[in-house]
């Protein structure tokens, strides 16, 4: 970092000043002096409140720790425990019934269920791919993955596999868009006649599902259909290698896929200073202005990515129909915990990064609000706020954005808030958390990865936890997932906001995803996270099979399925009859995930990685998954399931494994045989100092070690 410049009562890093004053502020109508003055008021006025909330977190955690320590060796008394949590202000009484009154919500949030991508904002190519993942090829999704149950063939095009892809796609068309007296598999001609789609002169069983076409009505280039709010485009081209062999000339089936995409400034990035934050903010600015471009090399070719345009069709009545070409973009700010040296307050302290994100990402989004065909058609900005503990922290976020809106001259509630239900104190007080921002809430989501990490840390002193796979099978997690939907419906989110579910973490296992992830729309979730554009295309199939709003109506009529009592069940190991091999495998699997993630985070600044597990299955690792693994080992260490020597042995063994897995990366620095690098030390800190980390978060260790490495270069 070159230095700081004085701006109002703040000291701001040179590169951030340049970015804001030369790139972000021009075109917004916000005066430079007014911006800095309002920013200083936010930092100096809200900073102490932020600090007090963190002190409350720690005070509550200390009391919970003391409660369990005092009762060690005794049978767990659930009612006594619940009364204690109420006494210390952890568990609050639910207030009267209410519904959110969030206004000006885009249809992708309110009325169109579908997949949601999460992507690191610091990677421009990935961000563009995610934004453009609104549309994806079903043919490619089936052919290029194991979605049909077999591995992708090596070598050139496999005509037999291609034929199976076409057949499978036409089965989907028959299910979603049946035609009177004929199957799509037998169709030879698609035409538009008098505003209706005819397939071999037969109408659709539900004619209203026809949306429009391009080209000549008697020989369309494309036909667009809609089912459960999602569009499907049939592409016709007899000069295409696929279309030329197809009896109807059908060259592809394109799915409306990622309806929304979260551009992430948090768990999937490694932003530790002004240099990193400017990269993140610059890419967000390019997306909001619509001019982000990335050029890169792939397969010996130079390729360029930019944002896709909207699509214009001719509707059944002859009028133009416009379809969005991009996913609705949300931005995930960081939580309340971390500070960043990019800005110092009037006392010389690093500012809270969440306050910085709130001000700057909202400012940048103003560029979109001034565009006719941009991201939001309703004039809203969507901010996902993670890692909040309870309604007071949600209320703080709400008041933060009220201040930001005032400074930037935006109408109140322009900023819509996504509440990540990923911390235990939020889960057990979810209704009151929603109430605290009832005019902003546009999203609640079960972040089961962070939620598991917080579950372990909150009850660290209660005893040793089950193995990770068994934690997932305990009653608390089903209750947590169900209660999130139940309370969301009670609070009127259906038709106004997203009720979301978490990530599919195995990007190479699409057949398993197709089998399992349909449970998310069946559970009443109108969005769920996927790890790639291809996964979004395949997951979209589930929303054609399941009418989410019908499910939500049925669930709401049935009342709550889950209650706080079950959510509070601690997933401890009931019988510790593990073999030495089982214990070793658990520790090594955790260690491998931690090391595989941390080494790239610290050494290369990569915030999200695909890390092979013990079975060589690639798993998406970010700070949430790292939090689980680190807290799990810390718990077993604390309760004597393993000792420090066993854990260090596993860490070193797995470091050698991770070195081997990254042998082909020219930027990779091996951890073995010295085991004295900053990255290896960071991984060990997460484990051996895991109990003392605030809420078990990985950020303090990772940020400190990354800054240490950057300073050493």
XYZ file of C-alpha atoms in Angstrom:
713
model
C 0.000 0.000 0.000
C 1.615 3.251 -1.146
C 0.076 5.566 1.436
C -3.020 7.332 2.718
C -4.815 10.545 1.879
C -6.987 12.575 4.249
C -10.644 12.642 3.325
C -12.950 14.274 5.879
C -12.184 12.452 9.181
C -10.758 9.437 7.382
C -7.386 8.312 6.103
C -7.967 6.468 2.831
C -5.480 4.373 0.860
C -4.234 6.048 -2.303
C -5.589 3.404 -4.676
C -9.038 3.488 -3.093
C -9.181 7.286 -3.302
C -8.275 7.132 -6.975
C -10.849 4.461 -7.715
C -13.683 6.228 -5.920
C -13.007 9.765 -7.134
C -11.981 8.941 -10.689
C -14.190 5.923 -11.490
C -17.002 5.207 -9.039
C -18.319 8.664 -8.153
C -18.432 10.287 -11.632
C -21.836 9.740 -13.188
C -23.694 9.129 -9.923
C -24.563 12.753 -9.185
C -23.012 12.435 -5.728
C -20.582 15.242 -4.896
C -17.134 14.136 -3.777
C -17.109 16.177 -0.556
C -20.625 15.071 0.396
C -19.642 11.453 -0.184
C -16.587 11.602 2.067
C -18.394 13.564 4.748
C -21.229 11.036 4.833
C -18.770 8.148 4.723
C -16.910 9.583 7.725
C -20.191 9.918 9.616
C -20.926 6.266 8.863
C -17.490 5.042 9.951
C -17.178 7.157 13.098
C -20.825 7.020 14.093
C -21.579 3.369 13.408
C -18.162 1.924 14.216
C -18.666 1.994 18.016
C -22.084 0.338 17.623
C -20.497 -2.352 15.465
C -17.801 -2.937 18.099
C -20.428 -3.180 20.858
C -22.341 -5.838 18.924
C -19.165 -7.906 18.634
C -18.550 -7.543 22.362
C -22.085 -8.797 22.973
C -21.359 -11.825 20.784
C -18.310 -12.684 22.842
C -20.037 -12.051 26.164
C -22.853 -14.418 25.218
C -20.393 -17.056 24.011
C -18.428 -16.814 27.272
C -21.631 -17.401 29.248
C -22.589 -20.412 27.113
C -19.092 -21.859 27.538
C -19.301 -21.399 31.311
C -22.732 -23.037 31.419
C -21.468 -26.202 29.729
C -18.235 -26.320 31.733
C -20.182 -26.105 34.998
C -22.347 -29.065 33.961
C -19.675 -31.259 32.449
C -20.316 -34.912 33.214
C -24.023 -34.322 33.837
C -26.924 -35.312 31.605
C -28.042 -32.495 29.361
C -31.205 -30.805 30.686
C -32.868 -29.316 27.628
C -35.415 -27.192 29.497
C -32.802 -25.782 31.838
C -30.577 -25.018 28.861
C -33.395 -23.280 27.031
C -34.261 -21.189 30.110
C -30.600 -20.220 30.453
C -30.434 -19.081 26.827
C -33.460 -16.866 27.445
C -31.919 -15.433 30.620
C -28.773 -14.304 28.811
C -30.649 -12.799 25.859
C -29.596 -15.463 23.375
C -33.108 -16.825 22.833
C -35.840 -14.206 22.471
C -39.603 -14.486 22.647
C -41.363 -14.278 19.301
C -43.464 -11.200 18.749
C -46.863 -10.935 17.123
C -47.520 -12.080 13.574
C -46.453 -9.779 10.739
C -45.572 -9.817 7.048
C -42.739 -8.066 5.284
C -43.650 -4.993 3.246
C -40.644 -4.915 0.926
C -41.530 -2.958 -2.224
C -40.097 -2.604 -5.735
C -38.750 -6.136 -5.906
C -37.609 -7.538 -9.249
C -39.449 -10.594 -10.622
C -36.330 -12.760 -10.306
C -36.620 -12.254 -6.548
C -40.388 -12.226 -6.116
C -42.009 -14.404 -8.746
C -39.529 -16.546 -10.709
C -38.099 -19.553 -8.839
C -34.805 -20.861 -10.124
C -31.110 -21.551 -9.534
C -28.782 -19.003 -7.979
C -25.058 -18.743 -8.645
C -22.465 -17.490 -6.165
C -19.195 -16.287 -7.679
C -16.065 -14.465 -6.471
C -16.324 -10.859 -7.594
C -12.525 -10.568 -7.807
C -12.438 -12.854 -10.853
C -13.861 -10.846 -13.764
C -14.139 -13.874 -16.043
C -16.094 -15.873 -13.485
C -18.296 -12.896 -12.682
C -19.160 -12.409 -16.348
C -19.805 -16.118 -16.795
C -22.184 -16.028 -13.828
C -24.036 -12.966 -15.072
C -24.365 -14.550 -18.518
C -25.517 -17.859 -17.029
C -29.103 -16.647 -17.317
C -29.158 -18.927 -20.370
C -27.419 -22.251 -20.816
C -27.403 -25.177 -23.226
C -29.209 -28.277 -21.995
C -27.462 -30.276 -24.708
C -24.072 -29.188 -23.347
C -25.185 -29.850 -19.782
C -26.134 -33.419 -20.563
C -23.269 -34.161 -22.936
C -20.415 -32.575 -20.984
C -21.173 -33.955 -17.509
C -22.142 -37.224 -15.870
C -25.778 -36.027 -15.719
C -26.994 -39.006 -17.789
C -25.196 -41.452 -15.518
C -22.045 -42.048 -17.560
C -18.698 -40.276 -17.708
C -17.875 -37.779 -20.435
C -16.200 -39.642 -23.314
C -12.672 -38.774 -24.320
C -11.722 -37.853 -27.851
C -13.995 -36.416 -30.531
C -17.746 -36.124 -30.696
C -19.597 -39.310 -29.709
C -22.682 -39.558 -31.948
C -24.305 -42.197 -29.764
C -24.005 -40.015 -26.703
C -25.261 -37.062 -28.706
C -28.350 -39.049 -29.719
C -29.031 -39.879 -26.060
C -28.700 -36.187 -25.186
C -31.289 -35.247 -27.814
C -33.643 -38.008 -26.662
C -33.291 -36.995 -23.011
C -33.939 -33.357 -23.865
C -37.078 -34.238 -25.778
C -38.349 -36.222 -22.789
C -38.014 -32.993 -20.809
C -39.946 -31.096 -23.512
C -42.746 -33.671 -23.390
C -42.971 -33.309 -19.621
C -42.890 -29.509 -19.496
C -44.568 -28.628 -22.818
C -46.741 -31.536 -23.967
C -48.294 -31.392 -27.440
C -51.719 -32.745 -28.312
C -51.490 -36.269 -29.839
C -47.740 -36.147 -30.553
C -44.386 -36.362 -28.801
C -41.568 -33.872 -29.351
C -39.463 -36.940 -30.149
C -41.501 -37.463 -33.316
C -41.909 -33.822 -34.305
C -40.705 -32.735 -37.736
C -41.931 -29.168 -37.959
C -42.517 -26.257 -35.548
C -44.425 -23.265 -36.901
C -46.330 -20.263 -35.595
C -49.818 -19.880 -37.030
C -52.256 -17.150 -36.028
C -50.361 -16.489 -32.812
C -50.219 -20.141 -31.757
C -47.393 -22.650 -31.794
C -48.090 -25.767 -33.823
C -45.941 -28.896 -33.701
C -46.656 -30.997 -36.775
C -49.912 -28.997 -36.949
C -50.828 -29.962 -33.364
C -51.204 -27.333 -30.613
C -49.563 -27.361 -27.228
C -51.718 -28.949 -24.546
C -51.301 -25.634 -22.706
C -51.115 -23.022 -25.506
C -50.410 -20.200 -23.039
C -46.909 -21.608 -22.515
C -45.893 -20.263 -25.918
C -44.077 -16.934 -25.389
C -42.691 -15.959 -28.784
C -40.296 -16.641 -31.617
C -37.588 -15.177 -33.834
C -37.292 -15.514 -37.599
C -40.116 -16.371 -39.983
C -43.283 -17.813 -38.361
C -43.318 -20.682 -40.872
C -39.651 -21.510 -40.233
C -38.609 -19.973 -36.898
C -34.986 -19.620 -35.885
C -36.056 -19.972 -32.270
C -39.188 -20.646 -30.266
C -39.510 -19.653 -26.607
C -41.770 -21.450 -24.149
C -42.432 -20.833 -20.455
C -43.226 -23.220 -17.614
C -43.432 -22.348 -13.902
C -42.077 -18.911 -14.785
C -38.934 -20.232 -16.488
C -38.260 -19.883 -20.203
C -36.936 -22.527 -22.587
C -35.663 -21.672 -26.043
C -35.667 -24.156 -28.934
C -32.944 -23.292 -31.446
C -33.486 -24.407 -35.060
C -30.584 -24.489 -37.529
C -30.292 -27.100 -40.281
C -26.744 -25.930 -41.064
C -25.615 -26.813 -37.553
C -23.861 -30.195 -36.999
C -26.617 -31.243 -34.578
C -29.551 -29.498 -36.228
C -28.517 -30.833 -39.623
C -29.044 -34.410 -38.424
C -32.270 -33.647 -36.569
C -35.582 -34.305 -38.281
C -36.974 -30.995 -37.023
C -33.699 -29.090 -37.387
C -33.494 -28.692 -33.608
C -29.891 -27.686 -32.873
C -30.154 -26.976 -29.148
C -32.456 -26.540 -26.192
C -31.459 -23.499 -24.170
C -32.660 -23.227 -20.595
C -33.249 -20.099 -18.574
C -30.830 -21.134 -15.865
C -29.265 -18.818 -13.267
C -32.130 -16.464 -12.555
C -29.975 -14.595 -10.067
C -26.290 -14.471 -9.206
C -24.543 -13.311 -6.063
C -21.374 -11.372 -6.777
C -19.442 -12.235 -3.672
C -17.173 -9.884 -1.712
C -17.082 -12.321 1.210
C -16.483 -16.064 1.631
C -15.219 -16.874 -1.864
C -12.649 -14.065 -2.134
C -9.383 -13.155 -0.405
C -9.540 -9.381 0.052
C -7.263 -8.175 2.822
C -6.282 -4.624 1.842
C -7.042 -1.704 -0.450
C -5.404 -3.345 -3.445
C -7.716 -6.344 -3.170
C -10.823 -4.316 -2.419
C -10.280 -2.113 -5.473
C -10.218 -5.220 -7.671
C -13.527 -6.345 -6.174
C -15.150 -2.927 -6.414
C -13.863 -2.351 -9.968
C -15.476 -5.549 -11.226
C -18.751 -4.661 -9.474
C -18.582 -1.242 -11.147
C -18.096 -2.843 -14.561
C -21.106 -5.078 -13.992
C -23.283 -2.181 -12.820
C -22.253 0.034 -15.740
C -22.577 -2.891 -18.120
C -19.117 -2.406 -19.591
C -17.050 -5.089 -17.840
C -14.862 -6.924 -20.364
C -12.312 -9.660 -19.766
C -9.845 -11.074 -22.301
C -8.127 -14.372 -21.621
C -6.343 -17.295 -23.273
C -8.094 -20.650 -23.602
C -7.018 -23.562 -25.787
C -4.520 -21.403 -27.624
C -7.156 -18.808 -28.513
C -7.688 -15.299 -27.205
C -11.273 -14.958 -26.021
C -13.222 -11.948 -24.812
C -16.130 -11.970 -22.378
C -18.672 -9.199 -21.953
C -22.235 -9.005 -20.677
C -24.886 -10.581 -22.884
C -27.593 -8.307 -24.295
C -31.297 -8.797 -23.756
C -33.209 -10.892 -26.286
C -36.121 -9.594 -28.356
C -38.831 -11.939 -29.641
C -42.054 -11.604 -31.542
C -44.901 -12.462 -29.205
C -48.092 -14.356 -30.090
C -49.858 -11.033 -30.709
C -47.056 -9.727 -32.925
C -45.682 -7.332 -30.317
C -42.065 -7.381 -29.139
C -41.251 -9.484 -26.086
C -37.984 -8.731 -24.269
C -36.205 -11.448 -22.315
C -33.340 -10.553 -19.987
C -30.008 -11.867 -21.137
C -28.357 -11.744 -17.728
C -28.957 -13.019 -14.236
C -30.224 -10.497 -11.706
C -27.084 -9.583 -9.769
C -26.919 -9.325 -6.000
C -23.763 -8.315 -4.154
C -22.681 -10.037 -0.942
C -21.007 -7.666 1.497
C -18.818 -8.927 4.329
C -20.231 -9.444 7.812
C -19.846 -7.296 10.914
C -16.599 -8.842 12.200
C -13.644 -7.862 10.059
C -11.783 -4.588 9.679
C -9.672 -3.556 6.691
C -6.565 -1.335 6.480
C -7.871 0.330 3.311
C -9.412 3.079 5.478
C -8.540 4.330 8.974
C -11.026 6.184 11.177
C -10.346 9.453 13.035
C -8.620 7.526 15.826
C -6.357 5.652 13.431
C -8.249 2.350 13.684
C -8.987 0.162 10.673
C -12.601 0.627 9.627
C -15.123 -2.166 9.787
C -15.132 -3.684 6.331
C -18.897 -4.219 6.383
C -19.446 -0.464 6.666
C -17.015 0.120 3.814
C -18.792 -2.440 1.621
C -22.209 -0.968 2.423
C -21.195 2.512 1.305
C -19.123 1.619 -1.728
C -21.124 -1.241 -3.266
C -24.311 0.829 -2.974
C -22.621 3.848 -4.542
C -21.456 1.685 -7.428
C -24.938 0.220 -7.928
C -26.233 3.742 -8.581
C -24.742 3.445 -12.069
C -27.195 0.639 -12.764
C -30.145 2.586 -11.356
C -29.576 5.223 -14.035
C -29.606 2.739 -16.927
C -32.733 1.928 -18.917
C -31.908 -1.736 -19.463
C -29.647 -2.705 -16.633
C -29.700 -5.062 -13.694
C -32.799 -4.046 -11.742
C -35.974 -3.070 -13.570
C -37.561 -1.840 -10.315
C -34.803 0.506 -9.176
C -33.501 -1.670 -6.361
C -30.071 -2.698 -5.087
C -29.706 -6.182 -3.610
C -27.171 -6.719 -0.825
C -26.692 -10.104 0.811
C -25.538 -9.674 4.399
C -23.872 -12.741 5.933
C -22.896 -13.896 9.413
C -25.290 -11.800 11.484
C -26.062 -13.002 15.004
C -29.608 -12.190 16.047
C -32.073 -9.355 15.409
C -29.961 -6.557 16.898
C -27.298 -7.181 14.272
C -29.914 -7.250 11.522
C -31.349 -3.968 12.829
C -27.834 -2.525 12.732
C -27.493 -3.527 9.067
C -30.880 -1.958 8.350
C -29.881 1.343 9.975
C -26.512 1.248 8.175
C -28.208 1.183 4.790
C -30.661 3.875 5.853
C -27.656 6.127 6.491
C -26.030 5.111 3.209
C -29.209 5.896 1.268
C -29.453 9.300 2.924
C -25.852 10.201 2.072
C -26.213 9.035 -1.542
C -29.597 10.676 -2.062
C -31.459 7.414 -2.640
C -35.051 6.776 -1.568
C -35.281 4.866 1.696
C -35.359 1.095 1.193
C -33.737 1.266 -2.231
C -31.299 -1.271 -0.805
C -32.894 -4.662 -0.291
C -31.353 -6.997 2.241
C -30.612 -10.692 2.013
C -30.368 -12.306 5.438
C -28.132 -15.354 5.597
C -29.605 -17.676 8.218
C -26.214 -19.223 8.938
C -25.537 -18.430 12.601
C -27.282 -20.237 15.445
C -28.522 -17.086 17.225
C -30.151 -15.995 13.973
C -31.748 -19.412 13.409
C -33.423 -19.517 16.810
C -34.620 -15.905 16.439
C -35.312 -15.897 12.715
C -38.761 -14.342 12.887
C -37.449 -11.408 14.898
C -34.474 -11.066 12.567
C -36.843 -10.711 9.625
C -38.965 -8.230 11.589
C -35.861 -6.089 12.221
C -35.602 -5.403 8.470
C -39.143 -6.101 7.320
C -39.136 -3.314 4.736
C -35.824 -4.453 3.217
C -35.902 -8.236 3.324
C -35.740 -9.756 -0.160
C -33.965 -12.986 0.682
C -33.411 -15.493 3.470
C -31.135 -18.452 2.896
C -30.032 -21.456 4.898
C -26.246 -21.404 4.754
C -25.856 -24.885 6.215
C -22.047 -24.845 5.950
C -21.422 -21.810 8.139
C -24.395 -22.889 10.243
C -22.608 -26.156 11.065
C -19.399 -24.319 11.928
C -21.289 -22.041 14.294
C -23.114 -25.016 15.778
C -19.773 -26.556 16.749
C -18.249 -23.357 18.104
C -21.316 -22.287 20.088
C -21.420 -25.642 21.915
C -17.673 -26.267 21.967
C -17.668 -26.902 25.728
C -20.719 -29.199 25.670
C -18.716 -32.230 24.565
C -17.240 -33.905 21.521
C -19.239 -33.629 18.314
C -20.172 -36.477 16.018
C -18.175 -37.130 12.883
C -19.060 -34.584 10.205
C -21.190 -36.915 8.101
C -23.210 -37.807 11.175
C -23.690 -34.188 12.254
C -25.690 -33.784 9.029
C -27.957 -36.663 10.024
C -28.948 -35.270 13.416
C -32.394 -33.806 14.040
C -31.216 -30.202 14.410
C -30.339 -29.693 10.765
C -33.678 -30.891 9.363
C -35.446 -28.685 11.888
C -33.211 -25.763 10.904
C -33.920 -26.203 7.185
C -37.673 -26.650 7.688
C -38.053 -23.818 10.166
C -36.362 -21.401 7.784
C -39.011 -22.061 5.131
C -41.864 -22.168 7.639
C -40.998 -18.813 9.186
C -40.282 -17.265 5.800
C -43.774 -18.210 4.676
C -45.323 -16.983 7.935
C -43.621 -13.635 7.418
C -45.081 -13.250 3.922
C -41.980 -13.841 1.813
C -43.827 -15.896 -0.812
C -44.274 -13.727 -3.897
C -42.144 -10.948 -2.387
C -38.747 -12.438 -1.603
C -36.497 -15.442 -2.068
C -36.408 -18.341 0.360
C -33.145 -20.015 -0.534
C -31.181 -23.176 0.113
C -27.465 -23.842 0.177
C -24.744 -24.907 -2.201
C -24.235 -28.160 -4.079
C -20.545 -28.545 -3.244
C -19.567 -31.270 -5.751
C -19.356 -29.562 -9.152
C -18.300 -32.714 -11.018
C -21.168 -34.897 -9.743
C -24.131 -33.677 -11.751
C -26.003 -36.997 -11.810
C -26.052 -36.970 -8.019
C -27.145 -33.332 -8.059
C -30.044 -34.117 -10.393
C -31.111 -36.887 -8.063
C -30.795 -34.999 -4.793
C -31.157 -31.257 -5.311
C -34.782 -31.499 -6.428
C -35.459 -31.684 -2.688
C -34.802 -27.940 -2.460
C -37.776 -26.789 -4.562
C -39.804 -29.593 -2.996
C -38.972 -28.045 0.380
C -40.530 -24.744 -0.708
C -37.311 -22.924 -1.628
C -37.652 -20.663 -4.637
C -33.902 -20.546 -5.164
C -30.905 -22.712 -4.330
C -27.175 -22.288 -4.842
C -25.205 -24.031 -7.566
C -21.431 -24.017 -8.201
C -21.331 -23.379 -11.966
C -23.364 -22.186 -14.961
C -23.700 -25.798 -16.143
C -25.040 -26.842 -12.756
C -27.529 -23.962 -12.984
C -28.808 -25.251 -16.332
C -29.293 -28.766 -14.969
C -30.780 -27.599 -11.668
C -33.308 -25.536 -13.657
C -34.918 -28.851 -14.657
C -36.078 -29.223 -11.065
C -38.047 -25.982 -11.155
C -39.899 -27.198 -14.227
C -40.850 -30.362 -12.373
C -41.854 -28.602 -9.141
C -44.269 -25.692 -8.885
C -42.586 -23.983 -5.941
C -45.391 -21.539 -5.236
C -47.909 -24.392 -5.071
C -45.598 -26.119 -2.610
C -45.341 -22.934 -0.556
C -49.119 -22.550 -0.404
C -49.482 -26.111 0.828
C -46.748 -25.691 3.426
C -48.190 -22.423 4.690
C -51.613 -23.997 5.089
C -50.093 -26.841 7.087
C -48.345 -24.617 9.622
C -44.928 -25.040 11.134
C -43.139 -28.356 10.853
C -40.175 -27.463 13.039
C -39.565 -25.547 16.236
C -36.720 -23.992 18.164
C -36.604 -26.896 20.627
C -35.344 -29.244 17.940
C -33.032 -26.632 16.429
C -31.382 -26.386 19.852
C -30.546 -30.106 19.945
C -26.749 -30.223 20.067
C -25.320 -32.825 17.647
C -22.881 -34.367 20.103
C -21.501 -37.867 19.741
C -23.786 -40.126 21.756
C -21.456 -43.115 21.753
C -17.764 -42.587 21.210
C -16.939 -46.074 19.976
C -14.871 -44.956 17.048
C -11.966 -47.064 15.925
C -8.511 -45.564 15.595
C -8.868 -45.820 11.827
C -12.171 -43.906 11.885
C -10.664 -41.135 14.007
C -7.562 -40.901 11.833
C -9.607 -40.781 8.642
C -11.837 -38.034 10.052
C -8.887 -35.893 11.101
C -7.016 -36.447 7.845
C -10.070 -35.627 5.744
C -10.546 -32.387 7.694
C -6.844 -31.584 7.445
C -6.780 -32.171 3.694
C -9.708 -29.822 3.121
C -8.186 -27.127 5.327
C -4.734 -27.323 3.766
C -5.957 -27.588 0.177
C -7.995 -24.432 0.676
C -5.666 -22.396 2.892
C -2.507 -22.865 0.830
C -4.122 -21.247 -2.210
C -5.840 -18.580 -0.079
C -2.662 -17.435 1.637
C -0.108 -17.963 -1.131
C -2.149 -16.957 -4.176
C -5.103 -14.986 -2.844
C -7.623 -17.515 -4.210
C -10.731 -17.403 -2.044
C -12.619 -20.420 -3.422
C -11.033 -23.678 -4.600
C -12.040 -27.118 -5.772
C -10.184 -29.424 -3.375
C -10.214 -33.233 -3.754
C -11.324 -35.107 -0.656
C -9.990 -38.457 0.579
C -11.981 -40.217 -2.155
C -10.631 -37.834 -4.804
C -14.021 -36.162 -5.207
C -13.575 -32.465 -5.935
C -15.347 -30.348 -3.311
C -15.903 -26.616 -3.479
C -14.067 -25.188 -0.473
C -14.508 -21.682 0.870
C -14.223 -20.091 4.296
C -17.466 -21.726 5.408
C -16.286 -25.275 4.724
C -12.887 -24.429 6.215
C -14.651 -23.176 9.360
C -16.400 -26.520 9.822
C -13.247 -28.592 9.408
C -11.136 -26.391 11.667
C -13.759 -26.201 14.396
C -14.329 -29.947 14.233
C -10.666 -30.752 14.815
C -10.489 -28.084 17.537
C -13.459 -29.717 19.271
C -11.919 -33.186 19.178
C -8.619 -31.802 20.428
C -10.339 -30.011 23.300
C -12.205 -33.103 24.430
C -9.328 -35.523 24.054
C -10.579 -37.552 21.124
C -7.176 -36.813 19.574
C -4.028 -35.139 20.851
C -1.896 -32.412 19.354
C 0.730 -34.864 18.155
C -1.877 -36.894 16.231
C -3.253 -33.752 14.623
C 0.140 -32.371 13.634
C 1.055 -35.730 12.135
C -2.148 -35.625 10.063
C -1.482 -32.040 8.997
C 1.989 -32.893 7.746
C 0.846 -36.066 6.000
C -1.975 -34.225 4.248
C 0.315 -31.333 3.338
C 2.343 -33.785 1.278
C -0.855 -35.059 -0.345
C -1.963 -31.514 -1.187
C 1.496 -30.751 -2.583
C 1.095 -33.709 -4.915
C -2.380 -32.612 -5.994
C -0.996 -29.174 -6.937
C 2.203 -30.378 -8.602
C 1.038 -29.098 -11.989
C 0.454 -25.529 -10.773
C 3.516 -23.381 -11.578
C 2.469 -20.802 -8.958
C 2.177 -23.365 -6.176
C 4.692 -23.396 -3.302
C 5.016 -26.814 -1.607
C 4.466 -27.027 2.137
C 6.618 -30.150 2.625
C 9.204 -31.069 3.698
C 9.977 -28.011 5.852
C 6.382 -27.304 6.960
C 7.472 -23.797 7.938
C 5.701 -21.720 5.282
C 3.141 -19.065 6.112
C 0.303 -21.058 4.537
C 1.020 -24.188 6.591
C 1.280 -22.066 9.724
C -2.088 -20.490 8.907
C -3.720 -23.912 8.590
C -2.255 -24.966 11.929
C -3.469 -21.740 13.552
C -7.017 -22.469 12.417
C -6.880 -25.833 14.169
C -4.744 -25.320 17.246
C -6.116 -21.849 17.979
C -9.604 -22.689 16.722
C -11.377 -22.429 20.067
C -10.215 -18.847 20.574
C -11.312 -17.567 17.168
C -14.382 -15.280 17.330
C -17.388 -17.477 16.563
C -14.918 -19.942 15.067
C -14.448 -17.750 11.998
C -11.409 -18.283 9.793
C -11.073 -14.688 8.600
C -8.852 -13.280 11.386
C -6.195 -15.960 10.850
C -6.390 -15.969 7.059
C -6.275 -12.194 6.734
C -3.329 -11.858 9.113
C -1.332 -14.574 7.352
C -2.143 -13.284 3.852
C -1.041 -9.786 4.869
C 2.127 -11.297 6.329
C 2.852 -13.041 3.051
C 2.139 -9.949 0.941
C 4.481 -7.928 3.141
C 7.236 -10.495 2.620
C 7.133 -10.362 -1.179
